[in-house]
mmCIF file of C-alpha atoms in Angstrom:
data_model
loop_
_atom_site.group_PDB
_atom_site.id
_atom_site.type_symbol
_atom_site.label_atom_id
_atom_site.label_comp_id
_atom_site.label_asym_id
_atom_site.label_seq_id
_atom_site.Cartn_x
_atom_site.Cartn_y
_atom_site.Cartn_z
ATOM 1 C CA MET Z 1363 12.641 6.307 -5.641
ATOM 2 C CA GLN Z 1364 11.299 3.767 -3.196
ATOM 3 C CA PRO Z 1365 10.061 0.432 -4.543
ATOM 4 C CA GLU Z 1366 6.298 0.111 -4.760
ATOM 5 C CA ARG Z 1367 4.771 -1.815 -1.933
ATOM 6 C CA PHE Z 1368 1.880 -4.219 -2.160
ATOM 7 C CA PRO Z 1369 -1.362 -3.156 -0.477
ATOM 8 C CA ALA Z 1370 -1.561 -4.284 3.166
ATOM 9 C CA PRO Z 1371 -4.164 -7.058 2.599
ATOM 10 C CA VAL Z 1372 -2.018 -8.568 -0.211
ATOM 11 C CA SER Z 1373 1.138 -8.587 1.850
ATOM 12 C CA ARG Z 1374 -0.740 -9.996 4.848
ATOM 13 C CA TRP Z 1375 -2.621 -12.776 3.062
ATOM 14 C CA GLY Z 1376 -0.280 -13.455 0.152
ATOM 15 C CA ALA Z 1377 2.012 -16.093 1.704
ATOM 16 C CA GLY Z 1378 -0.879 -18.172 3.083
ATOM 17 C CA ILE Z 1379 -2.910 -18.005 -0.094
ATOM 18 C CA VAL Z 1380 0.044 -19.011 -2.209
ATOM 19 C CA MET Z 1381 0.674 -21.900 0.136
ATOM 20 C CA ALA Z 1382 -3.000 -22.928 -0.012
ATOM 21 C CA VAL Z 1383 -3.169 -22.817 -3.834
ATOM 22 C CA ALA Z 1384 0.133 -24.698 -4.266
ATOM 23 C CA ALA Z 1385 -0.844 -27.425 -1.787
ATOM 24 C CA THR Z 1386 -4.273 -27.694 -3.362
ATOM 25 C CA GLY Z 1387 -2.545 -28.464 -6.660
ATOM 26 C CA VAL Z 1388 -0.544 -31.213 -4.901
ATOM 27 C CA ALA Z 1389 -3.885 -32.571 -3.488
ATOM 28 C CA PHE Z 1390 -5.364 -32.848 -6.990
ATOM 29 C CA ILE Z 1391 -2.149 -34.550 -8.234
ATOM 30 C CA ILE Z 1392 -2.494 -37.054 -5.450
ATOM 31 C CA HIS Z 1393 -6.145 -37.703 -6.426
ATOM 32 C CA THR Z 1394 -5.112 -38.136 -10.082
ATOM 33 C CA LEU Z 1395 -2.432 -40.685 -9.167
ATOM 34 C CA LEU Z 1396 -4.644 -42.392 -6.534
ATOM 35 C CA PRO Z 1397 -8.293 -41.953 -7.617
ATOM 36 C CA PRO Z 1398 -9.720 -43.609 -4.469
ATOM 37 C CA ILE Z 1399 -8.327 -40.726 -2.416
ATOM 38 C CA PRO Z 1400 -10.615 -37.645 -2.960
ATOM 39 C CA ALA Z 1401 -8.844 -34.365 -3.470
ATOM 40 C CA MET Z 1402 -10.716 -32.907 -0.485
ATOM 41 C CA THR Z 1403 -9.330 -35.597 1.818
ATOM 42 C CA ALA Z 1404 -5.838 -35.087 0.464
ATOM 43 C CA ALA Z 1405 -6.165 -31.355 1.048
ATOM 44 C CA VAL Z 1406 -7.154 -31.839 4.677
ATOM 45 C CA ALA Z 1407 -4.277 -34.311 5.147
ATOM 46 C CA LEU Z 1408 -1.764 -31.885 3.626
ATOM 47 C CA GLY Z 1409 -3.071 -29.140 5.911
ATOM 48 C CA LEU Z 1410 -2.665 -31.436 8.900
ATOM 49 C CA LEU Z 1411 0.886 -32.267 7.874
ATOM 50 C CA ALA Z 1412 1.743 -28.583 7.349
ATOM 51 C CA ALA Z 1413 0.518 -27.790 10.835
ATOM 52 C CA ASN Z 1414 2.421 -30.573 12.589
ATOM 53 C CA ILE Z 1415 5.692 -31.197 10.726
ATOM 54 C CA PRO Z 1416 8.491 -29.184 12.428
ATOM 55 C CA GLY Z 1417 9.755 -27.743 9.176
ATOM 56 C CA THR Z 1418 6.426 -26.152 8.181
ATOM 57 C CA ALA Z 1419 4.481 -25.833 11.494
ATOM 58 C CA ALA Z 1420 6.029 -22.421 12.387
ATOM 59 C CA TRP Z 1421 5.262 -21.093 8.897
ATOM 60 C CA ALA Z 1422 1.645 -22.300 8.948
ATOM 61 C CA ALA Z 1423 1.120 -20.862 12.395
ATOM 62 C CA GLY Z 1424 2.992 -17.602 11.654
ATOM 63 C CA ARG Z 1425 3.466 -15.741 8.417
ATOM 64 C CA ALA Z 1426 1.101 -17.957 6.374
ATOM 65 C CA ARG Z 1427 -1.729 -18.030 8.976
ATOM 66 C CA PRO Z 1428 -3.714 -14.948 7.857
ATOM 67 C CA GLY Z 1429 -3.844 -16.221 4.263
ATOM 68 C CA LEU Z 1430 -4.708 -19.725 5.318
ATOM 69 C CA ASP Z 1431 -7.528 -18.410 7.474
ATOM 70 C CA PHE Z 1432 -8.698 -16.280 4.554
ATOM 71 C CA ALA Z 1433 -8.843 -19.391 2.346
ATOM 72 C CA GLY Z 1434 -10.597 -21.400 5.031
ATOM 73 C CA LYS Z 1435 -13.360 -18.781 5.390
ATOM 74 C CA HIS Z 1436 -13.804 -17.016 2.045
ATOM 75 C CA HIS Z 1437 -12.859 -19.810 -0.356
ATOM 76 C CA MET Z 1438 -15.355 -21.982 1.487
ATOM 77 C CA ARG Z 1439 -18.126 -19.427 1.015
ATOM 78 C CA ALA Z 1440 -17.342 -18.961 -2.665
ATOM 79 C CA GLY Z 1441 -17.350 -22.757 -3.063
ATOM 80 C CA ILE Z 1442 -20.803 -22.989 -1.462
ATOM 81 C CA VAL Z 1443 -22.198 -20.464 -3.915
ATOM 82 C CA LEU Z 1444 -20.893 -22.471 -6.852
ATOM 83 C CA LEU Z 1445 -22.183 -25.683 -5.322
ATOM 84 C CA GLY Z 1446 -25.630 -24.383 -6.238
ATOM 85 C CA LEU Z 1447 -24.814 -24.887 -9.938
ATOM 86 C CA ARG Z 1448 -24.743 -28.636 -9.334
ATOM 87 C CA VAL Z 1449 -28.364 -28.689 -8.128
ATOM 88 C CA SER Z 1450 -31.218 -28.893 -10.607
ATOM 89 C CA VAL Z 1451 -34.670 -28.662 -9.075
ATOM 90 C CA VAL Z 1452 -36.018 -30.584 -12.063
ATOM 91 C CA ASP Z 1453 -33.742 -33.545 -11.264
ATOM 92 C CA VAL Z 1454 -34.720 -33.444 -7.615
ATOM 93 C CA LEU Z 1455 -38.473 -33.434 -8.387
ATOM 94 C CA ASP Z 1456 -38.015 -36.369 -10.762
ATOM 95 C CA LEU Z 1457 -37.374 -38.564 -7.754
ATOM 96 C CA GLY Z 1458 -41.005 -38.286 -6.724
ATOM 97 C CA TRP Z 1459 -42.577 -36.975 -3.542
ATOM 98 C CA PHE Z 1460 -42.301 -40.225 -1.567
ATOM 99 C CA ALA Z 1461 -38.523 -40.291 -2.160
ATOM 100 C CA LEU Z 1462 -38.211 -36.637 -1.325
ATOM 101 C CA VAL Z 1463 -40.020 -37.148 1.999
ATOM 102 C CA LEU Z 1464 -37.808 -40.094 2.845
ATOM 103 C CA ILE Z 1465 -34.610 -38.140 2.082
ATOM 104 C CA ALA Z 1466 -35.769 -35.182 4.136
ATOM 105 C CA ALA Z 1467 -36.611 -37.552 7.020
ATOM 106 C CA VAL Z 1468 -33.038 -39.024 6.846
ATOM 107 C CA VAL Z 1469 -31.571 -35.572 7.038
ATOM 108 C CA LEU Z 1470 -33.770 -34.378 9.940
ATOM 109 C CA LEU Z 1471 -33.445 -37.594 11.931
ATOM 110 C CA SER Z 1472 -29.666 -37.787 11.503
ATOM 111 C CA PHE Z 1473 -29.399 -34.129 12.406
ATOM 112 C CA ALA Z 1474 -31.471 -34.554 15.566
ATOM 113 C CA GLY Z 1475 -29.753 -37.833 16.513
ATOM 114 C CA THR Z 1476 -26.243 -36.468 16.028
ATOM 115 C CA TYR Z 1477 -27.007 -33.285 17.985
ATOM 116 C CA GLY Z 1478 -28.593 -35.352 20.793
ATOM 117 C CA LEU Z 1479 -25.608 -37.683 20.975
ATOM 118 C CA ALA Z 1480 -23.202 -34.726 21.044
ATOM 119 C CA ARG Z 1481 -25.044 -33.098 23.929
ATOM 120 C CA LEU Z 1482 -25.254 -36.436 25.677
ATOM 121 C CA VAL Z 1483 -21.416 -36.602 25.837
ATOM 122 C CA LYS Z 1484 -21.385 -32.915 26.848
ATOM 123 C CA LEU Z 1485 -19.952 -31.363 23.709
ATOM 124 C CA PRO Z 1486 -20.499 -27.550 23.572
ATOM 125 C CA ARG Z 1487 -23.850 -26.575 22.004
ATOM 126 C CA GLU Z 1488 -22.300 -24.879 18.960
ATOM 127 C CA GLY Z 1489 -19.837 -27.710 18.337
ATOM 128 C CA ALA Z 1490 -22.751 -30.181 18.482
ATOM 129 C CA LEU Z 1491 -24.647 -28.056 15.944
ATOM 130 C CA LEU Z 1492 -21.751 -27.971 13.509
ATOM 131 C CA ILE Z 1493 -21.131 -31.711 13.637
ATOM 132 C CA ALA Z 1494 -24.862 -32.449 13.206
ATOM 133 C CA THR Z 1495 -25.068 -30.080 10.243
ATOM 134 C CA GLY Z 1496 -22.030 -31.403 8.494
ATOM 135 C CA PHE Z 1497 -22.880 -35.076 8.868
ATOM 136 C CA SER Z 1498 -26.554 -34.767 7.952
ATOM 137 C CA ILE Z 1499 -26.390 -32.404 4.959
ATOM 138 C CA CYS Z 1500 -23.238 -31.860 2.942
ATOM 139 C CA GLY Z 1501 -20.065 -31.994 4.965
ATOM 140 C CA ALA Z 1502 -17.697 -29.113 5.209
ATOM 141 C CA SER Z 1503 -19.840 -26.805 3.075
ATOM 142 C CA ALA Z 1504 -22.784 -27.119 5.486
ATOM 143 C CA ILE Z 1505 -20.516 -26.557 8.477
ATOM 144 C CA GLY Z 1506 -19.233 -23.314 6.914
ATOM 145 C CA ALA Z 1507 -22.735 -22.095 6.199
ATOM 146 C CA MET Z 1508 -23.948 -22.866 9.706
ATOM 147 C CA ALA Z 1509 -20.903 -21.304 11.355
ATOM 148 C CA ALA Z 1510 -21.598 -18.038 9.436
ATOM 149 C CA VAL Z 1511 -25.255 -17.747 10.409
ATOM 150 C CA ARG Z 1512 -24.584 -18.648 14.003
ATOM 151 C CA ARG Z 1513 -21.516 -16.402 14.252
ATOM 152 C CA ILE Z 1514 -19.326 -19.284 15.374
ATOM 153 C CA LYS Z 1515 -15.601 -18.615 15.478
ATOM 154 C CA HIS Z 1516 -13.589 -19.797 12.497
ATOM 155 C CA GLN Z 1517 -11.268 -21.924 14.634
ATOM 156 C CA ASP Z 1518 -14.203 -23.731 16.158
ATOM 157 C CA THR Z 1519 -15.096 -25.179 12.711
ATOM 158 C CA VAL Z 1520 -11.724 -26.881 12.302
ATOM 159 C CA LEU Z 1521 -12.431 -30.098 14.271
ATOM 160 C CA PRO Z 1522 -15.928 -30.690 12.857
ATOM 161 C CA VAL Z 1523 -14.645 -30.217 9.296
ATOM 162 C CA ALA Z 1524 -11.706 -32.646 9.892
ATOM 163 C CA LEU Z 1525 -14.039 -35.278 11.328
ATOM 164 C CA VAL Z 1526 -16.686 -35.037 8.630
ATOM 165 C CA THR Z 1527 -13.992 -35.228 5.898
ATOM 166 C CA LEU Z 1528 -12.304 -38.230 7.475
ATOM 167 C CA CYS Z 1529 -15.569 -40.138 8.110
ATOM 168 C CA GLY Z 1530 -16.709 -39.444 4.570
ATOM 169 C CA THR Z 1531 -13.488 -40.906 3.363
ATOM 170 C CA LEU Z 1532 -14.063 -43.955 5.554
ATOM 171 C CA ALA Z 1533 -17.384 -44.470 3.751
ATOM 172 C CA ILE Z 1534 -15.529 -44.694 0.402
ATOM 173 C CA GLY Z 1535 -13.771 -47.843 1.637
ATOM 174 C CA VAL Z 1536 -16.489 -49.431 3.759
ATOM 175 C CA LEU Z 1537 -19.758 -49.011 1.827
ATOM 176 C CA PRO Z 1538 -18.744 -50.847 -1.404
ATOM 177 C CA LEU Z 1539 -17.705 -53.820 0.754
ATOM 178 C CA LEU Z 1540 -21.279 -54.000 2.128
ATOM 179 C CA MET Z 1541 -23.159 -53.852 -1.218
ATOM 180 C CA HIS Z 1542 -23.190 -57.590 -1.956
ATOM 181 C CA PRO Z 1543 -23.552 -58.841 1.677
ATOM 182 C CA LEU Z 1544 -26.635 -56.603 1.962
ATOM 183 C CA GLY Z 1545 -27.982 -57.780 -1.403
ATOM 184 C CA LEU Z 1546 -28.256 -54.255 -2.832
ATOM 185 C CA SER Z 1547 -28.839 -53.652 -6.502
ATOM 186 C CA PRO Z 1548 -26.739 -50.880 -8.194
ATOM 187 C CA GLU Z 1549 -29.740 -48.556 -7.969
ATOM 188 C CA GLN Z 1550 -30.184 -49.212 -4.260
ATOM 189 C CA PHE Z 1551 -26.457 -48.865 -3.631
ATOM 190 C CA GLY Z 1552 -26.336 -45.563 -5.478
ATOM 191 C CA ALA Z 1553 -29.325 -44.145 -3.583
ATOM 192 C CA TRP Z 1554 -27.839 -45.416 -0.271
ATOM 193 C CA THR Z 1555 -24.525 -43.631 -1.026
ATOM 194 C CA GLY Z 1556 -26.279 -40.400 -1.913
ATOM 195 C CA ALA Z 1557 -28.394 -40.549 1.215
ATOM 196 C CA SER Z 1558 -25.607 -41.282 3.663
ATOM 197 C CA VAL Z 1559 -22.202 -40.055 2.458
ATOM 198 C CA HIS Z 1560 -21.340 -36.458 3.368
ATOM 199 C CA ASP Z 1561 -19.463 -34.614 0.622
ATOM 200 C CA VAL Z 1562 -20.420 -34.628 -3.096
ATOM 201 C CA GLY Z 1563 -16.912 -35.732 -4.137
ATOM 202 C CA GLN Z 1564 -17.033 -38.582 -1.628
ATOM 203 C CA VAL Z 1565 -20.395 -39.662 -2.982
ATOM 204 C CA VAL Z 1566 -19.001 -39.836 -6.500
ATOM 205 C CA ALA Z 1567 -15.942 -41.818 -5.329
ATOM 206 C CA THR Z 1568 -18.139 -44.296 -3.484
ATOM 207 C CA ALA Z 1569 -20.967 -44.743 -5.980
ATOM 208 C CA GLN Z 1570 -18.829 -45.160 -9.117
ATOM 209 C CA THR Z 1571 -17.618 -48.509 -7.791
ATOM 210 C CA ALA Z 1572 -21.156 -49.859 -8.685
ATOM 211 C CA GLY Z 1573 -21.315 -48.413 -12.182
ATOM 212 C CA PRO Z 1574 -22.902 -45.468 -14.006
ATOM 213 C CA VAL Z 1575 -26.483 -46.193 -12.978
ATOM 214 C CA ALA Z 1576 -25.508 -46.152 -9.272
ATOM 215 C CA LEU Z 1577 -23.486 -42.997 -9.794
ATOM 216 C CA ALA Z 1578 -26.253 -41.060 -11.519
ATOM 217 C CA LEU Z 1579 -28.807 -41.876 -8.840
ATOM 218 C CA ALA Z 1580 -26.325 -41.224 -5.990
ATOM 219 C CA VAL Z 1581 -25.604 -37.709 -7.225
ATOM 220 C CA VAL Z 1582 -29.314 -36.784 -7.548
ATOM 221 C CA VAL Z 1583 -30.104 -38.118 -4.072
ATOM 222 C CA LYS Z 1584 -27.075 -36.333 -2.617
ATOM 223 C CA LEU Z 1585 -27.951 -33.009 -4.228
ATOM 224 C CA THR Z 1586 -31.472 -33.371 -2.885
ATOM 225 C CA ARG Z 1587 -29.862 -33.358 0.582
ATOM 226 C CA VAL Z 1588 -27.842 -30.296 -0.471
ATOM 227 C CA VAL Z 1589 -31.108 -28.412 -1.274
ATOM 228 C CA LEU Z 1590 -32.010 -28.698 2.413
ATOM 229 C CA LEU Z 1591 -28.933 -26.570 3.326
ATOM 230 C CA ALA Z 1592 -30.800 -23.302 2.715
ATOM 231 C CA PRO Z 1593 -33.920 -23.953 4.832
ATOM 232 C CA ILE Z 1594 -31.980 -25.507 7.750
ATOM 233 C CA VAL Z 1595 -29.478 -22.581 7.781
ATOM 234 C CA ALA Z 1596 -32.435 -20.136 7.609
ATOM 235 C CA GLY Z 1597 -34.080 -21.945 10.542
ATOM 236 C CA ALA Z 1598 -30.826 -21.678 12.535
ATOM 237 C CA GLY Z 1599 -30.640 -17.984 11.678
ATOM 238 C CA LEU Z 1600 -34.193 -17.348 12.855
ATOM 239 C CA THR Z 1601 -33.502 -19.224 16.111
ATOM 240 C CA GLN Z 1602 -30.303 -17.211 16.679
ATOM 241 C CA ARG Z 1603 -32.064 -13.891 16.072
ATOM 242 C CA TRP Z 1604 -34.972 -14.803 18.305
ATOM 243 C CA SER Z 1605 -32.593 -15.852 21.082
ATOM 244 C CA MET Z 1606 -30.538 -12.638 20.760
ATOM 245 C CA ARG Z 1607 -33.636 -10.506 20.881
ATOM 246 C CA ARG Z 1608 -34.938 -12.279 23.948
ATOM 247 C CA ASN Z 1609 -31.599 -12.053 25.768
ATOM 248 C CA SER Z 1610 -31.274 -8.381 24.746
ATOM 249 C CA ARG Z 1611 -34.705 -7.601 26.235
ATOM 250 C CA ASN Z 1612 -33.877 -9.453 29.395
ATOM 251 C CA GLY Z 1613 -30.467 -7.769 29.672
ATOM 252 C CA THR Z 1614 -28.702 -11.136 29.889
ATOM 253 C CA GLU Z 1615 -26.618 -10.847 26.754
ATOM 254 C CA ALA Z 1616 -24.939 -7.894 25.049
ATOM 255 C CA ASN Z 1617 -24.922 -7.668 21.286
ATOM 256 C CA ASP Z 1618 -21.327 -7.178 20.161
ATOM 257 C CA ASP Z 1619 -22.398 -5.833 16.764
ATOM 258 C CA GLY Z 1620 -23.645 -2.447 17.859
ATOM 259 C CA GLY Z 1621 -27.247 -3.515 18.122
ATOM 260 C CA LYS Z 1622 -27.290 -5.287 14.755
ATOM 261 C CA PHE Z 1623 -28.606 -8.829 14.612
ATOM 262 C CA PRO Z 1624 -27.069 -11.440 12.319
ATOM 263 C CA PRO Z 1625 -28.775 -12.016 8.956
ATOM 264 C CA ILE Z 1626 -31.308 -14.832 8.857
ATOM 265 C CA VAL Z 1627 -29.589 -16.156 5.748
ATOM 266 C CA PRO Z 1628 -25.996 -15.118 4.884
ATOM 267 C CA LEU Z 1629 -25.358 -13.530 1.485
ATOM 268 C CA PHE Z 1630 -23.375 -16.528 0.213
ATOM 269 C CA VAL Z 1631 -26.301 -18.856 1.031
ATOM 270 C CA LEU Z 1632 -28.558 -16.515 -0.983
ATOM 271 C CA GLY Z 1633 -25.922 -16.863 -3.736
ATOM 272 C CA PHE Z 1634 -26.250 -20.626 -3.443
ATOM 273 C CA ILE Z 1635 -30.022 -20.358 -3.905
ATOM 274 C CA ALA Z 1636 -29.551 -18.069 -6.890
ATOM 275 C CA MET Z 1637 -27.158 -20.554 -8.519
ATOM 276 C CA VAL Z 1638 -29.729 -23.373 -8.021
ATOM 277 C CA ALA Z 1639 -32.208 -21.198 -9.882
ATOM 278 C CA VAL Z 1640 -29.753 -20.517 -12.661
ATOM 279 C CA ARG Z 1641 -28.907 -24.277 -13.027
ATOM 280 C CA SER Z 1642 -32.628 -25.191 -13.017
ATOM 281 C CA SER Z 1643 -33.351 -22.668 -15.740
ATOM 282 C CA GLY Z 1644 -31.139 -24.549 -18.213
ATOM 283 C CA TRP Z 1645 -29.409 -21.373 -19.382
ATOM 284 C CA LEU Z 1646 -25.892 -22.627 -18.883
ATOM 285 C CA GLY Z 1647 -24.242 -25.139 -21.188
ATOM 286 C CA PRO Z 1648 -22.296 -28.217 -20.065
ATOM 287 C CA GLY Z 1649 -18.942 -26.485 -20.612
ATOM 288 C CA VAL Z 1650 -19.799 -23.636 -18.280
ATOM 289 C CA LEU Z 1651 -21.170 -26.057 -15.633
ATOM 290 C CA ASP Z 1652 -18.056 -28.248 -15.882
ATOM 291 C CA ALA Z 1653 -15.784 -25.213 -15.454
ATOM 292 C CA ALA Z 1654 -17.776 -23.987 -12.496
ATOM 293 C CA GLY Z 1655 -17.635 -27.425 -10.945
ATOM 294 C CA ALA Z 1656 -13.887 -27.555 -11.325
ATOM 295 C CA LEU Z 1657 -13.538 -24.074 -9.753
ATOM 296 C CA GLN Z 1658 -15.775 -25.118 -6.924
ATOM 297 C CA ASP Z 1659 -13.628 -28.167 -6.204
ATOM 298 C CA ILE Z 1660 -10.476 -26.016 -6.151
ATOM 299 C CA LEU Z 1661 -12.037 -23.441 -3.790
ATOM 300 C CA LEU Z 1662 -13.382 -26.052 -1.410
ATOM 301 C CA ALA Z 1663 -10.089 -27.995 -1.438
ATOM 302 C CA SER Z 1664 -8.082 -24.868 -0.641
ATOM 303 C CA ALA Z 1665 -10.575 -23.986 2.115
ATOM 304 C CA LEU Z 1666 -10.208 -27.469 3.632
ATOM 305 C CA LEU Z 1667 -6.441 -27.160 3.433
ATOM 306 C CA GLY Z 1668 -6.637 -23.852 5.281
ATOM 307 C CA LEU Z 1669 -8.825 -25.365 7.958
ATOM 308 C CA GLY Z 1670 -6.639 -28.473 8.257
ATOM 309 C CA SER Z 1671 -3.556 -26.367 8.742
ATOM 310 C CA ALA Z 1672 -5.050 -25.002 11.951
ATOM 311 C CA VAL Z 1673 -5.295 -28.472 13.571
ATOM 312 C CA ARG Z 1674 -2.579 -29.377 16.040
ATOM 313 C CA VAL Z 1675 -2.536 -33.164 16.545
ATOM 314 C CA ARG Z 1676 -1.440 -32.862 20.164
ATOM 315 C CA THR Z 1677 -4.397 -30.574 20.952
ATOM 316 C CA LEU Z 1678 -6.710 -32.811 18.926
ATOM 317 C CA LEU Z 1679 -5.739 -35.863 20.966
ATOM 318 C CA HIS Z 1680 -6.530 -33.978 24.168
ATOM 319 C CA THR Z 1681 -9.807 -32.379 23.118
ATOM 320 C CA GLY Z 1682 -11.231 -34.374 20.228
ATOM 321 C CA GLY Z 1683 -11.963 -37.776 21.749
ATOM 322 C CA ARG Z 1684 -15.612 -37.153 22.535
ATOM 323 C CA ALA Z 1685 -16.156 -35.380 19.198
ATOM 324 C CA ALA Z 1686 -14.624 -38.348 17.353
ATOM 325 C CA LEU Z 1687 -16.996 -40.687 19.209
ATOM 326 C CA VAL Z 1688 -19.961 -38.522 18.157
ATOM 327 C CA ALA Z 1689 -18.686 -38.460 14.558
ATOM 328 C CA LEU Z 1690 -18.455 -42.245 14.338
ATOM 329 C CA GLY Z 1691 -21.883 -42.589 15.974
ATOM 330 C CA SER Z 1692 -23.346 -40.121 13.469
ATOM 331 C CA TRP Z 1693 -21.641 -41.879 10.531
ATOM 332 C CA PHE Z 1694 -23.274 -45.169 11.590
ATOM 333 C CA LEU Z 1695 -26.645 -43.518 12.243
ATOM 334 C CA ILE Z 1696 -26.977 -41.806 8.857
ATOM 335 C CA ALA Z 1697 -25.775 -44.991 7.088
ATOM 336 C CA LEU Z 1698 -28.494 -46.974 8.863
ATOM 337 C CA LEU Z 1699 -31.212 -44.345 8.229
ATOM 338 C CA GLY Z 1700 -30.181 -44.044 4.592
ATOM 339 C CA LEU Z 1701 -30.277 -47.766 4.069
ATOM 340 C CA GLY Z 1702 -33.776 -47.969 5.597
ATOM 341 C CA ALA Z 1703 -35.036 -45.145 3.377
ATOM 342 C CA VAL Z 1704 -33.573 -46.751 0.271
ATOM 343 C CA LEU Z 1705 -35.158 -50.157 0.966
ATOM 344 C CA LEU Z 1706 -38.532 -48.369 1.231
ATOM 345 C CA MET Z 1707 -37.853 -46.307 -1.856
ATOM 346 C CA ILE Z 1708 -36.471 -48.911 -4.261
ATOM 347 C CA ARG Z 1709 -37.715 -52.441 -4.039
#
């Protein structure tokens, strides 16, 4: 009697998923021992190490690659869905319409400015779009959503994700040092952090240095930016569909999907919207929300580890110089726009 074999997908993805889950656990241990280092940043760093240390590079590029790619794509999407449970429409509306307009303006101006800077230094159009989305909205989650609706290859998201994660980590160290020189109150510092730092975890790590009042306001402002993920992704989907229809009519571009056009909004973004509605309804208790938040952090960390494990430092040094310049420029731009909005919002 022959031993029972695992189904093909399990045997193909198993090694990489086990590696992603185990390394994600290490990332959270690092965060526990060194709280200033977010688990997301530690996950990206561990992925980079796995891809570039001789002892693990062959494994990450070979047998573990399918599972790591699975984590980078599907864990990211599941994490985006659960991200919706952090957003309460009631909390967002409590900021007031003037604040909401200012936050939306920060997102749109930073998006347009980043995209323009990226095109100015001749980055590819899709790469420019990913960097602009990640820096202006909510980091790696936004990059994953935009890549899905624009049908951008998984490997092309790796560099933007690495840059937005590293720049968000830079904010954790730099912004608290500027609070007193700029004369900001805890409320102003919290709102500035929420308006300008990329990932939710990085916002928490930065704002908590100024106390609970700053932290509470930072999270609400940040999640207001997260709400804009759905309409911006939908707009990108509409633009993509319109472009494909026009090129199809003109005979200038073949549709590789058998005549099917990509969805305006991917299913996981609709899931995100549904989770926002569930959170806003007040049906779920604090215990469920805390558990969902913990699961979301684990999924996003494992996704970032999978993406980080695809980065080869040697290749990055050859191809990522201009992208890094754009990332730093965008980081400075959104910090400046966020500070201006906060000074108008909280006097």
